[in-house]
Amino acid sequence: MLASTRILKQGLGFLGLIACLFSCITPFQPDTVRVEPMLIVDGQITDQPGPYTVRLTRTSDYSIKSVNLLEPGATVVIADNLGNQETLNEQSPGGVYQTSASGLRGVPGRRYTLTIQTRAGKRYVSESEVMPAAPPIQKLYYESNYAPATGIASQRQTWAVYLDTKDPDTLGNYYKWNWTHYEMPTACKKTFVASGNYYTGISCCSDCWDITRCYTCVNINSDANINGKAISRQPITDVPFTSFSRYYLEVEQQALSKSAYQFWKRVQQLTGNTGGLFDVAPSSVPGNMKCTTTPGEPVYGYFGAVGISVSYLYVDRSTGQGGPNLDLPTVIPYPTNPSCIVCENSLYRTPNKPRFWTY
């Protein structure tokens, strides 16, 4: 009896010691890491019709996660080496600047410079870039890819899109490929109805197209090993099987300067890291912008002068194997309030008919 009482007292004493230790621990609150907001520049001029867009943001500290701050009230000017220039108009809600549709247009062979004067009085200037000419896209095509269902994966049907072109005989050509998908929406506004597992929608007031791009894709190449030869079966994208309808795709073949190619190459290396032992260490990617009022101040992003050739492709998905991964149905009741939604022009939607749209 005495032994059990002694053990009980020892146990209670041990628990009391643990409680005391924990009660004496002060939670560690690390100081918030604050960094000076740095300018980020994202824009280019091309030899295609404008308008051209320059986006200005600033980095935020770690207390504001995944957010860059808009940089409104700046004066943004694009100029060439022949004295032609245009001051860009700031768009609402700010931080986005555009040329006019009938304004300055890029010409291959000319040098272009971007100048920024912020509302705070700081001046930033890009290194001048010669705009290269892009060779034409010779062929744009697709091939069906079907993987049947296995024990651990469901069936998968896609269409791989490829491009063929011819590299010029001169050494030192650099390429970047972008794609854009346009599709007319079933409604300009949709609301999910959980009880019925469908959407209710409101129609668009006019023709409208949803825009899909890959904002994280960096698809580049150079003629270092293929100078003057054909570039064949250059991968562009995979088209998903979400419908039996045709899939409309526009592809841009961009001709870059050497410095622009090097910039995107570093971006590609960083975004492609998998966390392996020999991956490139995370770091900022230097661009071609400099702060002339505060020399040495870091500036991120790139302003490029880019030659472009464009082509389009309709992918016929009616022969897809298996069933498409359909979205939930959309029901448009009548009448609706409002009766329709205006199709606003943005990064993700436009009322402007795509240039090669045929249906």
Short mmCIF file of C-alpha atoms in Angstrom, two decimals:
data_model
loop_
_atom_site.label_atom_id
_atom_site.label_comp_id
_atom_site.label_asym_id
_atom_site.label_seq_id
_atom_site.Cartn_x
_atom_site.Cartn_y
_atom_site.Cartn_z
CA MET A 1 0.00 0.00 0.00
CA LEU A 2 2.81 2.36 0.96
CA ALA A 3 4.67 1.50 -2.27
CA SER A 4 1.65 2.23 -4.45
CA THR A 5 1.09 5.54 -2.66
CA ARG A 6 4.73 6.47 -3.22
CA ILE A 7 4.47 5.63 -6.94
CA LEU A 8 1.31 7.71 -7.24
CA LYS A 9 2.97 10.68 -5.58
CA GLN A 10 6.01 10.37 -7.86
CA GLY A 11 3.74 10.25 -10.94
CA LEU A 12 1.83 13.32 -9.85
CA GLY A 13 5.08 15.12 -9.17
CA PHE A 14 6.40 14.23 -12.63
CA LEU A 15 3.22 15.50 -14.29
CA GLY A 16 3.47 18.70 -12.27
CA LEU A 17 7.06 19.18 -13.45
CA ILE A 18 6.00 18.71 -17.09
CA ALA A 19 3.17 21.22 -16.64
CA CYS A 20 5.58 23.69 -15.08
CA LEU A 21 8.04 23.32 -17.93
CA PHE A 22 5.36 23.91 -20.56
CA SER A 23 3.92 26.85 -18.63
CA CYS A 24 7.38 28.48 -18.64
CA ILE A 25 7.79 28.24 -22.43
CA THR A 26 7.19 31.53 -24.24
CA PRO A 27 5.92 30.94 -27.79
CA PHE A 28 8.46 32.14 -30.37
CA GLN A 29 7.05 34.81 -32.64
CA PRO A 30 9.54 35.48 -35.45
CA ASP A 31 9.79 39.02 -36.71
CA THR A 32 7.94 39.65 -39.95
CA VAL A 33 10.42 39.74 -42.80
CA ARG A 34 9.97 43.04 -44.58
CA VAL A 35 11.57 43.88 -47.89
CA GLU A 36 11.51 47.10 -49.82
CA PRO A 37 8.80 46.85 -52.52
CA MET A 38 10.56 46.40 -55.87
CA LEU A 39 9.14 47.18 -59.28
CA ILE A 40 8.07 44.30 -61.55
CA VAL A 41 7.74 45.06 -65.27
CA ASP A 42 5.84 42.79 -67.67
CA GLY A 43 5.35 43.92 -71.27
CA GLN A 44 6.43 43.80 -74.87
CA ILE A 45 6.02 45.41 -78.27
CA THR A 46 5.55 43.24 -81.36
CA ASP A 47 5.16 43.62 -85.11
CA GLN A 48 1.49 42.60 -84.79
CA PRO A 49 -1.27 45.23 -84.51
CA GLY A 50 -1.60 46.75 -81.02
CA PRO A 51 -2.57 47.69 -78.46
CA TYR A 52 0.52 46.66 -76.49
CA THR A 53 0.32 46.25 -72.73
CA VAL A 54 2.79 46.94 -69.92
CA ARG A 55 1.89 45.79 -66.39
CA LEU A 56 3.57 47.36 -63.39
CA THR A 57 3.40 45.83 -59.94
CA ARG A 58 5.53 45.86 -56.82
CA THR A 59 6.64 43.02 -54.61
CA SER A 60 5.03 42.80 -51.19
CA ASP A 61 6.50 41.60 -47.91
CA TYR A 62 5.79 38.17 -46.45
CA SER A 63 2.85 39.47 -44.43
CA ILE A 64 0.91 39.72 -47.71
CA LYS A 65 1.05 36.26 -49.25
CA SER A 66 1.02 35.71 -53.01
CA VAL A 67 0.03 39.30 -53.74
CA ASN A 68 1.85 41.89 -55.82
CA LEU A 69 0.80 45.49 -55.40
CA LEU A 70 -0.34 47.50 -58.41
CA GLU A 71 1.78 50.48 -59.44
CA PRO A 72 -0.67 53.19 -60.56
CA GLY A 73 -0.02 56.76 -61.67
CA ALA A 74 3.15 56.10 -63.67
CA THR A 75 4.13 57.64 -66.99
CA VAL A 76 5.05 54.81 -69.37
CA VAL A 77 6.63 55.49 -72.78
CA ILE A 78 7.71 53.12 -75.58
CA ALA A 79 10.15 54.61 -78.10
CA ASP A 80 12.18 53.40 -81.08
CA ASN A 81 15.60 54.46 -82.37
CA LEU A 82 14.05 56.63 -85.11
CA GLY A 83 12.36 59.02 -82.68
CA ASN A 84 8.88 57.48 -82.76
CA GLN A 85 7.29 57.10 -79.34
CA GLU A 86 3.96 56.74 -77.57
CA THR A 87 2.85 57.38 -74.00
CA LEU A 88 0.66 54.52 -72.81
CA ASN A 89 -2.77 55.08 -71.27
CA GLU A 90 -3.42 53.69 -67.79
CA GLN A 91 -6.33 51.28 -67.62
CA SER A 92 -8.76 50.84 -64.74
CA PRO A 93 -8.19 49.83 -61.93
CA GLY A 94 -4.56 50.91 -62.41
CA GLY A 95 -1.13 49.40 -62.88
CA VAL A 96 -1.93 48.32 -66.46
CA TYR A 97 -0.84 50.60 -69.32
CA GLN A 98 -1.73 50.28 -73.01
CA THR A 99 -0.95 51.88 -76.33
CA SER A 100 -3.84 52.89 -78.55
CA ALA A 101 -5.03 50.39 -81.15
CA SER A 102 -3.90 52.69 -83.98
CA GLY A 103 -0.74 53.93 -82.27
CA LEU A 104 2.88 52.85 -82.37
CA ARG A 105 3.54 49.53 -84.10
CA GLY A 106 6.70 47.45 -83.91
CA VAL A 107 8.92 47.04 -86.97
CA PRO A 108 11.56 44.28 -87.18
CA GLY A 109 15.07 45.70 -87.28
CA ARG A 110 14.33 48.73 -85.10
CA ARG A 111 15.47 49.19 -81.51
CA TYR A 112 12.89 49.72 -78.76
CA THR A 113 13.16 51.12 -75.25
CA LEU A 114 10.69 51.37 -72.37
CA THR A 115 10.85 54.33 -69.97
CA ILE A 116 8.88 54.51 -66.73
CA GLN A 117 8.48 57.51 -64.43
CA THR A 118 6.64 56.54 -61.24
CA ARG A 119 4.36 58.78 -59.25
CA ALA A 120 7.04 58.84 -56.54
CA GLY A 121 9.54 60.29 -59.03
CA LYS A 122 11.69 57.25 -59.73
CA ARG A 123 12.80 56.63 -63.30
CA TYR A 124 13.34 53.21 -64.87
CA VAL A 125 14.71 52.48 -68.36
CA SER A 126 15.02 49.21 -70.25
CA GLU A 127 18.02 48.17 -72.27
CA SER A 128 17.22 48.78 -75.94
CA GLU A 129 16.28 45.70 -77.93
CA VAL A 130 16.37 45.07 -81.66
CA MET A 131 13.15 43.43 -82.80
CA PRO A 132 13.93 40.25 -84.78
CA ALA A 133 11.68 38.99 -87.57
CA ALA A 134 9.88 35.69 -86.95
CA PRO A 135 9.93 33.02 -89.68
CA PRO A 136 6.46 31.84 -90.71
CA ILE A 137 4.80 28.81 -89.17
CA GLN A 138 4.87 26.23 -91.94
CA LYS A 139 2.53 23.69 -90.41
CA LEU A 140 0.35 23.32 -87.33
CA TYR A 141 -1.19 19.91 -86.70
CA TYR A 142 -2.37 17.48 -84.05
CA GLU A 143 -2.30 13.78 -83.22
CA SER A 144 -4.67 11.79 -81.04
CA ASN A 145 -3.31 10.29 -77.83
CA TYR A 146 -5.41 7.71 -76.05
CA ALA A 147 -4.45 5.77 -72.95
CA PRO A 148 -6.96 3.07 -71.91
CA ALA A 149 -7.97 2.64 -68.31
CA THR A 150 -5.71 0.57 -66.08
CA GLY A 151 -6.06 -0.71 -62.56
CA ILE A 152 -4.76 2.54 -61.09
CA ALA A 153 -5.71 5.16 -63.68
CA SER A 154 -8.79 6.03 -65.70
CA GLN A 155 -8.74 6.35 -69.48
CA ARG A 156 -7.21 9.50 -70.92
CA GLN A 157 -7.87 11.06 -74.32
CA THR A 158 -5.96 14.13 -75.50
CA TRP A 159 -4.69 15.58 -78.75
CA ALA A 160 -1.03 16.62 -78.95
CA VAL A 161 -0.46 19.78 -81.01
CA TYR A 162 2.82 20.20 -82.95
CA LEU A 163 4.43 22.91 -85.08
CA ASP A 164 6.86 22.84 -88.02
CA THR A 165 8.95 25.82 -89.10
CA LYS A 166 12.23 26.60 -90.90
CA ASP A 167 15.09 28.28 -89.08
CA PRO A 168 16.88 31.04 -91.06
CA ASP A 169 20.43 30.39 -92.26
CA THR A 170 21.89 33.03 -89.92
CA LEU A 171 23.07 31.78 -86.53
CA GLY A 172 21.56 33.27 -83.38
CA ASN A 173 17.79 32.78 -83.64
CA TYR A 174 15.72 32.29 -80.51
CA TYR A 175 12.11 31.20 -80.21
CA LYS A 176 9.24 31.15 -77.76
CA TRP A 177 5.81 29.62 -78.42
CA ASN A 178 2.52 30.68 -76.85
CA TRP A 179 -0.99 29.37 -77.41
CA THR A 180 -4.46 30.77 -76.75
CA HIS A 181 -7.78 28.89 -76.74
CA TYR A 182 -11.08 30.70 -77.41
CA GLU A 183 -14.48 29.21 -76.66
CA MET A 184 -17.97 30.71 -76.58
CA PRO A 185 -19.42 30.29 -73.07
CA THR A 186 -22.81 28.76 -72.39
CA ALA A 187 -23.50 31.73 -70.09
CA CYS A 188 -21.74 34.93 -69.01
CA LYS A 189 -22.61 34.26 -65.37
CA LYS A 190 -23.11 30.88 -63.71
CA THR A 191 -24.30 29.94 -60.22
CA PHE A 192 -23.89 26.45 -58.84
CA VAL A 193 -27.06 24.76 -57.55
CA ALA A 194 -25.86 22.15 -55.07
CA SER A 195 -29.28 20.53 -54.62
CA GLY A 196 -29.54 19.73 -58.32
CA ASN A 197 -25.82 19.44 -59.15
CA TYR A 198 -26.04 21.90 -62.04
CA TYR A 199 -25.55 25.61 -62.84
CA THR A 200 -28.10 28.32 -63.50
CA GLY A 201 -26.88 30.91 -65.95
CA ILE A 202 -27.47 34.34 -67.45
CA SER A 203 -26.77 34.79 -71.15
CA CYS A 204 -24.26 37.24 -72.63
CA CYS A 205 -25.66 40.42 -74.20
CA SER A 206 -23.49 39.87 -77.30
CA ASP A 207 -21.13 37.34 -78.80
CA CYS A 208 -18.49 36.48 -76.25
CA TRP A 209 -15.44 34.24 -75.98
CA ASP A 210 -13.74 32.79 -72.92
CA ILE A 211 -9.94 32.85 -73.15
CA THR A 212 -7.66 30.09 -71.89
CA ARG A 213 -3.88 30.36 -71.80
CA CYS A 214 -1.07 28.66 -69.93
CA TYR A 215 0.44 31.48 -67.87
CA THR A 216 3.12 29.26 -66.32
CA CYS A 217 4.30 27.57 -69.54
CA VAL A 218 7.73 28.55 -70.87
CA ASN A 219 8.22 26.88 -74.26
CA ILE A 220 11.49 28.04 -75.83
CA ASN A 221 14.22 26.87 -78.21
CA SER A 222 17.25 28.17 -80.08
CA ASP A 223 19.08 27.30 -83.30
CA ALA A 224 22.35 26.49 -81.50
CA ASN A 225 22.23 22.91 -82.79
CA ILE A 226 19.92 23.24 -85.78
CA ASN A 227 21.02 26.43 -87.54
CA GLY A 228 19.35 26.75 -90.93
CA LYS A 229 17.46 23.48 -90.58
CA ALA A 230 13.82 22.57 -90.09
CA ILE A 231 12.26 22.61 -86.65
CA SER A 232 9.86 19.67 -86.77
CA ARG A 233 7.29 18.39 -84.30
CA GLN A 234 7.86 21.21 -81.85
CA PRO A 235 5.41 20.43 -78.99
CA ILE A 236 2.89 23.20 -78.34
CA THR A 237 0.18 21.86 -76.00
CA ASP A 238 -2.23 19.00 -75.28
CA VAL A 239 -5.91 19.59 -76.04
CA PRO A 240 -8.27 18.16 -73.39
CA PHE A 241 -11.29 15.99 -74.12
CA THR A 242 -13.97 18.13 -72.49
CA SER A 243 -16.43 18.11 -75.39
CA PHE A 244 -17.10 16.60 -78.82
CA SER A 245 -17.03 20.10 -80.35
CA ARG A 246 -14.09 21.53 -82.27
CA TYR A 247 -11.34 23.15 -80.21
CA TYR A 248 -10.07 26.49 -81.56
CA LEU A 249 -6.43 27.30 -80.92
CA GLU A 250 -4.20 30.24 -81.92
CA VAL A 251 -0.44 29.73 -81.79
CA GLU A 252 2.21 32.45 -81.74
CA GLN A 253 5.77 31.80 -82.82
CA GLN A 254 7.86 34.54 -81.24
CA ALA A 255 11.34 35.57 -82.34
CA LEU A 256 13.32 36.73 -79.29
CA SER A 257 16.54 38.61 -78.73
CA LYS A 258 19.39 36.66 -77.15
CA SER A 259 18.95 38.45 -73.80
CA ALA A 260 15.19 37.75 -73.80
CA TYR A 261 15.88 34.06 -74.50
CA GLN A 262 18.37 33.94 -71.62
CA PHE A 263 15.80 35.57 -69.33
CA TRP A 264 13.12 33.00 -70.20
CA LYS A 265 15.66 30.18 -69.97
CA ARG A 266 16.36 31.13 -66.35
CA VAL A 267 12.64 31.39 -65.66
CA GLN A 268 12.14 27.94 -67.18
CA GLN A 269 14.90 26.45 -65.02
CA LEU A 270 13.44 27.91 -61.83
CA THR A 271 9.82 27.01 -62.53
CA GLY A 272 10.82 23.50 -63.64
CA ASN A 273 12.64 22.65 -60.42
CA THR A 274 11.41 19.51 -58.72
CA GLY A 275 13.23 19.93 -55.43
CA GLY A 276 16.01 17.51 -56.34
CA LEU A 277 19.54 17.65 -54.96
CA PHE A 278 20.99 19.20 -58.10
CA ASP A 279 18.23 21.70 -58.90
CA VAL A 280 19.19 25.33 -59.37
CA ALA A 281 18.84 27.21 -56.08
CA PRO A 282 15.83 29.57 -55.95
CA SER A 283 16.80 33.12 -56.83
CA SER A 284 15.47 36.22 -58.54
CA VAL A 285 15.77 36.34 -62.33
CA PRO A 286 17.46 39.52 -63.55
CA GLY A 287 15.66 41.32 -66.37
CA ASN A 288 16.59 44.20 -68.65
CA MET A 289 15.24 47.12 -66.59
CA LYS A 290 17.42 49.55 -64.61
CA CYS A 291 16.56 52.25 -62.07
CA THR A 292 18.42 55.40 -63.13
CA THR A 293 17.47 57.46 -60.06
CA THR A 294 18.72 54.79 -57.63
CA PRO A 295 21.46 52.82 -59.39
CA GLY A 296 21.73 49.28 -58.12
CA GLU A 297 18.09 49.03 -57.03
CA PRO A 298 16.74 45.61 -58.10
CA VAL A 299 14.07 45.67 -60.82
CA TYR A 300 12.29 42.49 -61.88
CA GLY A 301 10.64 41.43 -65.12
CA TYR A 302 11.39 42.09 -68.76
CA PHE A 303 10.37 44.42 -71.58
CA GLY A 304 10.84 42.75 -74.95
CA ALA A 305 10.72 43.60 -78.64
CA VAL A 306 9.31 40.49 -80.31
CA GLY A 307 8.64 39.48 -83.89
CA ILE A 308 5.63 37.19 -84.22
CA SER A 309 4.08 34.84 -86.76
CA VAL A 310 0.61 33.48 -86.03
CA SER A 311 -1.37 30.47 -87.17
CA TYR A 312 -4.51 28.71 -86.00
CA LEU A 313 -5.87 25.21 -85.68
CA TYR A 314 -9.24 23.54 -85.18
CA VAL A 315 -8.94 20.23 -83.37
CA ASP A 316 -11.74 17.81 -84.28
CA ARG A 317 -12.66 16.01 -81.06
CA SER A 318 -15.67 14.13 -82.43
CA THR A 319 -13.56 11.00 -82.92
CA GLY A 320 -12.31 10.94 -79.32
CA GLN A 321 -12.35 7.51 -77.68
CA GLY A 322 -14.47 7.04 -74.60
CA GLY A 323 -16.61 9.84 -73.21
CA PRO A 324 -15.52 13.45 -72.70
CA ASN A 325 -15.02 14.92 -69.24
CA LEU A 326 -18.12 17.06 -69.43
CA ASP A 327 -18.77 20.01 -67.15
CA LEU A 328 -22.02 20.09 -65.20
CA PRO A 329 -25.01 21.27 -67.27
CA THR A 330 -26.01 24.94 -67.31
CA VAL A 331 -29.71 25.87 -67.23
CA ILE A 332 -30.72 29.38 -68.31
CA PRO A 333 -34.19 30.13 -66.89
CA TYR A 334 -36.53 32.63 -68.51
CA PRO A 335 -36.82 35.40 -67.63
CA THR A 336 -33.60 36.28 -65.81
CA ASN A 337 -32.67 39.39 -63.87
CA PRO A 338 -30.73 40.98 -65.40
CA SER A 339 -31.78 39.76 -68.80
CA CYS A 340 -28.16 39.46 -69.94
CA ILE A 341 -24.59 40.18 -68.83
CA VAL A 342 -22.23 42.48 -70.75
CA CYS A 343 -19.20 40.61 -72.11
CA GLU A 344 -16.28 42.58 -70.69
CA ASN A 345 -12.91 42.68 -72.40
CA SER A 346 -10.28 41.21 -70.05
CA LEU A 347 -7.48 38.66 -69.87
CA TYR A 348 -10.04 35.89 -69.55
CA ARG A 349 -12.94 37.01 -71.74
CA THR A 350 -13.48 39.16 -74.84
CA PRO A 351 -16.34 40.42 -77.04
CA ASN A 352 -13.91 40.69 -79.97
CA LYS A 353 -14.16 37.88 -82.49
CA PRO A 354 -10.90 35.85 -82.73
CA ARG A 355 -9.10 36.62 -85.97
CA PHE A 356 -9.52 33.16 -87.54
CA TRP A 357 -12.89 32.19 -86.02
CA THR A 358 -15.13 30.56 -88.66
CA TYR A 359 -18.22 29.39 -86.76
#
